[in-house]
Amino acid sequence: MEPQAADLRDLYQEVILDHGRRPRNRRTMETASVAAHGDNPMCGDRVTVFLRLDGDGQIADISFEGRGCAISMASASLMTELLKGRTRAEAEALFRGFRAMCTGAEAPEAPPEDALERLAVLSGVKDFPSRVKCATLAWHTMDAALAGHTETVTTE
Ligand code: ZN
């Protein structure tokens, strides 16, 4: 049987709360190749994203540190789970796809589908513009880290 919209919302809520309460890969990384800070002053979310890249530009490890609302922490947590083992190009494609999903825009290209499906739990933010910043903060920060930017990423 197809799940009803209300059931899906409950499921999404459950995933967000679970990741918000018990974020995966929340730790500093001494051996990071790149790292960046992100700040969402509107909500008070702050994250630092750490990435360790191997010789081929693959993400060998990814973690984050920070504090913030359940959506920002759940998004950072899901991001670390989804990006580990992927290439930079895949990470960037997924970021663009996720950002499009959050803003209700068309994705510029087809991102890795399985991963985007798991991020659908956060797609409800598209109805709440201020929440889009919470959901995408860790991703903007990851993108800045990969690009080698060292100044703090701010959503303002
Ligand atoms: Zn927030």
JSON list of N, CA and C in Angstrom, two decimals, residues 48-99:
[
{"chain": "A", "resi": 48, "resn": "THR", "atom": "N", "xyz": [31.05, 23.34, 11.88]},
{"chain": "A", "resi": 48, "resn": "THR", "atom": "CA", "xyz": [32.35, 23.22, 11.24]},
{"chain": "A", "resi": 48, "resn": "THR", "atom": "C", "xyz": [32.34, 21.87, 10.54]},
{"chain": "A", "resi": 49, "resn": "VAL", "atom": "N", "xyz": [32.69, 21.86, 9.27]},
{"chain": "A", "resi": 49, "resn": "VAL", "atom": "CA", "xyz": [32.70, 20.62, 8.51]},
{"chain": "A", "resi": 49, "resn": "VAL", "atom": "C", "xyz": [34.15, 20.26, 8.19]},
{"chain": "A", "resi": 50, "resn": "PHE", "atom": "N", "xyz": [34.50, 19.01, 8.45]},
{"chain": "A", "resi": 50, "resn": "PHE", "atom": "CA", "xyz": [35.86, 18.50, 8.21]},
{"chain": "A", "resi": 50, "resn": "PHE", "atom": "C", "xyz": [35.80, 17.44, 7.12]},
{"chain": "A", "resi": 51, "resn": "LEU", "atom": "N", "xyz": [36.74, 17.51, 6.18]},
{"chain": "A", "resi": 51, "resn": "LEU", "atom": "CA", "xyz": [36.81, 16.47, 5.14]},
{"chain": "A", "resi": 51, "resn": "LEU", "atom": "C", "xyz": [38.24, 15.98, 5.01]},
{"chain": "A", "resi": 52, "resn": "ARG", "atom": "N", "xyz": [38.39, 14.68, 4.88]},
{"chain": "A", "resi": 52, "resn": "ARG", "atom": "CA", "xyz": [39.69, 14.11, 4.54]},
{"chain": "A", "resi": 52, "resn": "ARG", "atom": "C", "xyz": [39.57, 13.51, 3.15]},
{"chain": "A", "resi": 53, "resn": "LEU", "atom": "N", "xyz": [40.39, 14.06, 2.24]},
{"chain": "A", "resi": 53, "resn": "LEU", "atom": "CA", "xyz": [40.35, 13.61, 0.84]},
{"chain": "A", "resi": 53, "resn": "LEU", "atom": "C", "xyz": [41.51, 12.68, 0.58]},
{"chain": "A", "resi": 54, "resn": "ASP", "atom": "N", "xyz": [41.26, 11.63, -0.17]},
{"chain": "A", "resi": 54, "resn": "ASP", "atom": "CA", "xyz": [42.39, 10.77, -0.53]},
{"chain": "A", "resi": 54, "resn": "ASP", "atom": "C", "xyz": [43.00, 11.26, -1.84]},
{"chain": "A", "resi": 55, "resn": "GLY", "atom": "N", "xyz": [44.03, 10.57, -2.30]},
{"chain": "A", "resi": 55, "resn": "GLY", "atom": "CA", "xyz": [44.79, 11.02, -3.46]},
{"chain": "A", "resi": 55, "resn": "GLY", "atom": "C", "xyz": [43.96, 11.22, -4.71]},
{"chain": "A", "resi": 56, "resn": "ASP", "atom": "N", "xyz": [42.87, 10.47, -4.85]},
{"chain": "A", "resi": 56, "resn": "ASP", "atom": "CA", "xyz": [42.03, 10.57, -6.04]},
{"chain": "A", "resi": 56, "resn": "ASP", "atom": "C", "xyz": [40.93, 11.61, -5.89]},
{"chain": "A", "resi": 57, "resn": "GLY", "atom": "N", "xyz": [40.95, 12.37, -4.80]},
{"chain": "A", "resi": 57, "resn": "GLY", "atom": "CA", "xyz": [39.92, 13.37, -4.60]},
{"chain": "A", "resi": 57, "resn": "GLY", "atom": "C", "xyz": [38.62, 12.78, -4.08]},
{"chain": "A", "resi": 58, "resn": "GLN", "atom": "N", "xyz": [38.71, 11.54, -3.56]},
{"chain": "A", "resi": 58, "resn": "GLN", "atom": "CA", "xyz": [37.53, 10.94, -2.97]},
{"chain": "A", "resi": 58, "resn": "GLN", "atom": "C", "xyz": [37.44, 11.32, -1.49]},
{"chain": "A", "resi": 59, "resn": "ILE", "atom": "N", "xyz": [36.23, 11.43, -0.99]},
{"chain": "A", "resi": 59, "resn": "ILE", "atom": "CA", "xyz": [36.04, 11.81, 0.41]},
{"chain": "A", "resi": 59, "resn": "ILE", "atom": "C", "xyz": [36.22, 10.57, 1.27]},
{"chain": "A", "resi": 60, "resn": "ALA", "atom": "N", "xyz": [37.43, 10.46, 1.87]},
{"chain": "A", "resi": 60, "resn": "ALA", "atom": "CA", "xyz": [37.75, 9.29, 2.67]},
{"chain": "A", "resi": 60, "resn": "ALA", "atom": "C", "xyz": [37.03, 9.36, 4.01]},
{"chain": "A", "resi": 61, "resn": "ASP", "atom": "N", "xyz": [36.85, 10.59, 4.52]},
{"chain": "A", "resi": 61, "resn": "ASP", "atom": "CA", "xyz": [36.15, 10.75, 5.80]},
{"chain": "A", "resi": 61, "resn": "ASP", "atom": "C", "xyz": [35.55, 12.14, 5.85]},
{"chain": "A", "resi": 62, "resn": "ILE", "atom": "N", "xyz": [34.45, 12.25, 6.56]},
{"chain": "A", "resi": 62, "resn": "ILE", "atom": "CA", "xyz": [33.79, 13.55, 6.71]},
{"chain": "A", "resi": 62, "resn": "ILE", "atom": "C", "xyz": [33.12, 13.58, 8.07]},
{"chain": "A", "resi": 63, "resn": "SER", "atom": "N", "xyz": [33.25, 14.71, 8.77]},
{"chain": "A", "resi": 63, "resn": "SER", "atom": "CA", "xyz": [32.61, 14.84, 10.07]},
{"chain": "A", "resi": 63, "resn": "SER", "atom": "C", "xyz": [32.25, 16.30, 10.29]},
{"chain": "A", "resi": 64, "resn": "PHE", "atom": "N", "xyz": [31.52, 16.55, 11.36]},
{"chain": "A", "resi": 64, "resn": "PHE", "atom": "CA", "xyz": [31.15, 17.94, 11.66]},
{"chain": "A", "resi": 64, "resn": "PHE", "atom": "C", "xyz": [31.10, 18.16, 13.15]},
{"chain": "A", "resi": 65, "resn": "GLU", "atom": "N", "xyz": [31.22, 19.41, 13.52]},
{"chain": "A", "resi": 65, "resn": "GLU", "atom": "CA", "xyz": [31.03, 19.83, 14.91]},
{"chain": "A", "resi": 65, "resn": "GLU", "atom": "C", "xyz": [30.05, 20.98, 14.86]},
{"chain": "A", "resi": 66, "resn": "GLY", "atom": "N", "xyz": [29.30, 21.17, 15.90]},
{"chain": "A", "resi": 66, "resn": "GLY", "atom": "CA", "xyz": [28.44, 22.34, 15.90]},
{"chain": "A", "resi": 66, "resn": "GLY", "atom": "C", "xyz": [27.24, 22.19, 16.79]},
{"chain": "A", "resi": 67, "resn": "ARG", "atom": "N", "xyz": [26.47, 23.27, 16.81]},
{"chain": "A", "resi": 67, "resn": "ARG", "atom": "CA", "xyz": [25.26, 23.33, 17.61]},
{"chain": "A", "resi": 67, "resn": "ARG", "atom": "C", "xyz": [24.20, 24.00, 16.77]},
{"chain": "A", "resi": 68, "resn": "GLY", "atom": "N", "xyz": [22.97, 23.61, 16.98]},
{"chain": "A", "resi": 68, "resn": "GLY", "atom": "CA", "xyz": [21.91, 24.27, 16.25]},
{"chain": "A", "resi": 68, "resn": "GLY", "atom": "C", "xyz": [20.60, 23.54, 16.39]},
{"chain": "A", "resi": 69, "resn": "CYS", "atom": "N", "xyz": [19.63, 23.95, 15.61]},
{"chain": "A", "resi": 69, "resn": "CYS", "atom": "CA", "xyz": [18.30, 23.36, 15.68]},
{"chain": "A", "resi": 69, "resn": "CYS", "atom": "C", "xyz": [18.33, 21.94, 15.11]},
{"chain": "A", "resi": 70, "resn": "ALA", "atom": "N", "xyz": [17.26, 21.20, 15.34]},
{"chain": "A", "resi": 70, "resn": "ALA", "atom": "CA", "xyz": [17.17, 19.81, 14.91]},
{"chain": "A", "resi": 70, "resn": "ALA", "atom": "C", "xyz": [17.37, 19.68, 13.41]},
{"chain": "A", "resi": 71, "resn": "ILE", "atom": "N", "xyz": [16.83, 20.62, 12.63]},
{"chain": "A", "resi": 71, "resn": "ILE", "atom": "CA", "xyz": [16.94, 20.51, 11.17]},
{"chain": "A", "resi": 71, "resn": "ILE", "atom": "C", "xyz": [18.39, 20.69, 10.73]},
{"chain": "A", "resi": 72, "resn": "SER", "atom": "N", "xyz": [19.09, 21.67, 11.30]},
{"chain": "A", "resi": 72, "resn": "SER", "atom": "CA", "xyz": [20.49, 21.89, 10.89]},
{"chain": "A", "resi": 72, "resn": "SER", "atom": "C", "xyz": [21.37, 20.71, 11.27]},
{"chain": "A", "resi": 73, "resn": "MET", "atom": "N", "xyz": [21.14, 20.16, 12.46]},
{"chain": "A", "resi": 73, "resn": "MET", "atom": "CA", "xyz": [21.96, 19.03, 12.91]},
{"chain": "A", "resi": 73, "resn": "MET", "atom": "C", "xyz": [21.62, 17.76, 12.13]},
{"chain": "A", "resi": 74, "resn": "ALA", "atom": "N", "xyz": [20.33, 17.56, 11.87]},
{"chain": "A", "resi": 74, "resn": "ALA", "atom": "CA", "xyz": [19.92, 16.37, 11.10]},
{"chain": "A", "resi": 74, "resn": "ALA", "atom": "C", "xyz": [20.49, 16.43, 9.68]},
{"chain": "A", "resi": 75, "resn": "SER", "atom": "N", "xyz": [20.48, 17.62, 9.10]},
{"chain": "A", "resi": 75, "resn": "SER", "atom": "CA", "xyz": [20.98, 17.78, 7.74]},
{"chain": "A", "resi": 75, "resn": "SER", "atom": "C", "xyz": [22.49, 17.52, 7.70]},
{"chain": "A", "resi": 76, "resn": "ALA", "atom": "N", "xyz": [23.22, 18.05, 8.68]},
{"chain": "A", "resi": 76, "resn": "ALA", "atom": "CA", "xyz": [24.67, 17.82, 8.74]},
{"chain": "A", "resi": 76, "resn": "ALA", "atom": "C", "xyz": [24.96, 16.34, 8.94]},
{"chain": "A", "resi": 77, "resn": "SER", "atom": "N", "xyz": [24.19, 15.71, 9.81]},
{"chain": "A", "resi": 77, "resn": "SER", "atom": "CA", "xyz": [24.38, 14.29, 10.10]},
{"chain": "A", "resi": 77, "resn": "SER", "atom": "C", "xyz": [24.13, 13.43, 8.87]},
{"chain": "A", "resi": 78, "resn": "LEU", "atom": "N", "xyz": [23.01, 13.68, 8.19]},
{"chain": "A", "resi": 78, "resn": "LEU", "atom": "CA", "xyz": [22.68, 12.94, 6.96]},
{"chain": "A", "resi": 78, "resn": "LEU", "atom": "C", "xyz": [23.74, 13.19, 5.89]},
{"chain": "A", "resi": 79, "resn": "MET", "atom": "N", "xyz": [24.22, 14.43, 5.82]},
{"chain": "A", "resi": 79, "resn": "MET", "atom": "CA", "xyz": [25.23, 14.78, 4.82]},
{"chain": "A", "resi": 79, "resn": "MET", "atom": "C", "xyz": [26.49, 13.94, 5.01]},
{"chain": "A", "resi": 80, "resn": "THR", "atom": "N", "xyz": [26.94, 13.82, 6.26]},
{"chain": "A", "resi": 80, "resn": "THR", "atom": "CA", "xyz": [28.18, 13.06, 6.49]},
{"chain": "A", "resi": 80, "resn": "THR", "atom": "C", "xyz": [27.98, 11.59, 6.11]},
{"chain": "A", "resi": 81, "resn": "GLU", "atom": "N", "xyz": [26.79, 11.06, 6.39]},
{"chain": "A", "resi": 81, "resn": "GLU", "atom": "CA", "xyz": [26.53, 9.67, 6.03]},
{"chain": "A", "resi": 81, "resn": "GLU", "atom": "C", "xyz": [26.53, 9.47, 4.52]},
{"chain": "A", "resi": 82, "resn": "LEU", "atom": "N", "xyz": [25.98, 10.45, 3.82]},
{"chain": "A", "resi": 82, "resn": "LEU", "atom": "CA", "xyz": [25.79, 10.30, 2.37]},
{"chain": "A", "resi": 82, "resn": "LEU", "atom": "C", "xyz": [27.06, 10.59, 1.56]},
{"chain": "A", "resi": 83, "resn": "LEU", "atom": "N", "xyz": [27.95, 11.43, 2.09]},
{"chain": "A", "resi": 83, "resn": "LEU", "atom": "CA", "xyz": [29.08, 11.87, 1.27]},
{"chain": "A", "resi": 83, "resn": "LEU", "atom": "C", "xyz": [30.35, 11.03, 1.46]},
{"chain": "A", "resi": 84, "resn": "LYS", "atom": "N", "xyz": [30.40, 10.27, 2.53]},
{"chain": "A", "resi": 84, "resn": "LYS", "atom": "CA", "xyz": [31.59, 9.47, 2.77]},
{"chain": "A", "resi": 84, "resn": "LYS", "atom": "C", "xyz": [31.77, 8.47, 1.63]},
{"chain": "A", "resi": 85, "resn": "GLY", "atom": "N", "xyz": [32.96, 8.47, 1.04]},
{"chain": "A", "resi": 85, "resn": "GLY", "atom": "CA", "xyz": [33.26, 7.54, -0.04]},
{"chain": "A", "resi": 85, "resn": "GLY", "atom": "C", "xyz": [32.92, 8.09, -1.42]},
{"chain": "A", "resi": 86, "resn": "ARG", "atom": "N", "xyz": [32.29, 9.26, -1.47]},
{"chain": "A", "resi": 86, "resn": "ARG", "atom": "CA", "xyz": [31.94, 9.83, -2.79]},
{"chain": "A", "resi": 86, "resn": "ARG", "atom": "C", "xyz": [33.08, 10.73, -3.28]},
{"chain": "A", "resi": 87, "resn": "THR", "atom": "N", "xyz": [33.03, 11.03, -4.58]},
{"chain": "A", "resi": 87, "resn": "THR", "atom": "CA", "xyz": [34.01, 11.94, -5.17]},
{"chain": "A", "resi": 87, "resn": "THR", "atom": "C", "xyz": [33.55, 13.37, -4.91]},
{"chain": "A", "resi": 88, "resn": "ARG", "atom": "N", "xyz": [34.48, 14.31, -5.09]},
{"chain": "A", "resi": 88, "resn": "ARG", "atom": "CA", "xyz": [34.12, 15.73, -4.95]},
{"chain": "A", "resi": 88, "resn": "ARG", "atom": "C", "xyz": [32.99, 16.07, -5.89]},
{"chain": "A", "resi": 89, "resn": "ALA", "atom": "N", "xyz": [33.09, 15.59, -7.13]},
{"chain": "A", "resi": 89, "resn": "ALA", "atom": "CA", "xyz": [32.08, 15.92, -8.14]},
{"chain": "A", "resi": 89, "resn": "ALA", "atom": "C", "xyz": [30.70, 15.42, -7.70]},
{"chain": "A", "resi": 90, "resn": "GLU", "atom": "N", "xyz": [30.65, 14.23, -7.14]},
{"chain": "A", "resi": 90, "resn": "GLU", "atom": "CA", "xyz": [29.38, 13.68, -6.66]},
{"chain": "A", "resi": 90, "resn": "GLU", "atom": "C", "xyz": [28.84, 14.51, -5.50]},
{"chain": "A", "resi": 91, "resn": "ALA", "atom": "N", "xyz": [29.77, 14.92, -4.61]},
{"chain": "A", "resi": 91, "resn": "ALA", "atom": "CA", "xyz": [29.36, 15.72, -3.45]},
{"chain": "A", "resi": 91, "resn": "ALA", "atom": "C", "xyz": [28.77, 17.05, -3.91]},
{"chain": "A", "resi": 92, "resn": "GLU", "atom": "N", "xyz": [29.40, 17.65, -4.89]},
{"chain": "A", "resi": 92, "resn": "GLU", "atom": "CA", "xyz": [28.91, 18.94, -5.38]},
{"chain": "A", "resi": 92, "resn": "GLU", "atom": "C", "xyz": [27.59, 18.80, -6.13]},
{"chain": "A", "resi": 93, "resn": "ALA", "atom": "N", "xyz": [27.45, 17.70, -6.88]},
{"chain": "A", "resi": 93, "resn": "ALA", "atom": "CA", "xyz": [26.19, 17.45, -7.59]},
{"chain": "A", "resi": 93, "resn": "ALA", "atom": "C", "xyz": [25.05, 17.22, -6.59]},
{"chain": "A", "resi": 94, "resn": "LEU", "atom": "N", "xyz": [25.37, 16.50, -5.53]},
{"chain": "A", "resi": 94, "resn": "LEU", "atom": "CA", "xyz": [24.35, 16.24, -4.52]},
{"chain": "A", "resi": 94, "resn": "LEU", "atom": "C", "xyz": [23.96, 17.53, -3.79]},
{"chain": "A", "resi": 95, "resn": "PHE", "atom": "N", "xyz": [24.93, 18.38, -3.53]},
{"chain": "A", "resi": 95, "resn": "PHE", "atom": "CA", "xyz": [24.66, 19.67, -2.91]},
{"chain": "A", "resi": 95, "resn": "PHE", "atom": "C", "xyz": [23.71, 20.50, -3.78]},
{"chain": "A", "resi": 96, "resn": "ARG", "atom": "N", "xyz": [24.01, 20.56, -5.08]},
{"chain": "A", "resi": 96, "resn": "ARG", "atom": "CA", "xyz": [23.16, 21.35, -5.97]},
{"chain": "A", "resi": 96, "resn": "ARG", "atom": "C", "xyz": [21.76, 20.75, -6.06]},
{"chain": "A", "resi": 97, "resn": "GLY", "atom": "N", "xyz": [21.69, 19.42, -6.09]},
{"chain": "A", "resi": 97, "resn": "GLY", "atom": "CA", "xyz": [20.39, 18.76, -6.14]},
{"chain": "A", "resi": 97, "resn": "GLY", "atom": "C", "xyz": [19.59, 18.99, -4.88]},
{"chain": "A", "resi": 98, "resn": "PHE", "atom": "N", "xyz": [20.26, 18.92, -3.74]},
{"chain": "A", "resi": 98, "resn": "PHE", "atom": "CA", "xyz": [19.59, 19.11, -2.45]},
{"chain": "A", "resi": 98, "resn": "PHE", "atom": "C", "xyz": [19.13, 20.55, -2.30]},
{"chain": "A", "resi": 99, "resn": "ARG", "atom": "N", "xyz": [19.98, 21.49, -2.72]},
{"chain": "A", "resi": 99, "resn": "ARG", "atom": "CA", "xyz": [19.61, 22.90, -2.63]},
{"chain": "A", "resi": 99, "resn": "ARG", "atom": "C", "xyz": [18.38, 23.19, -3.50]}
]
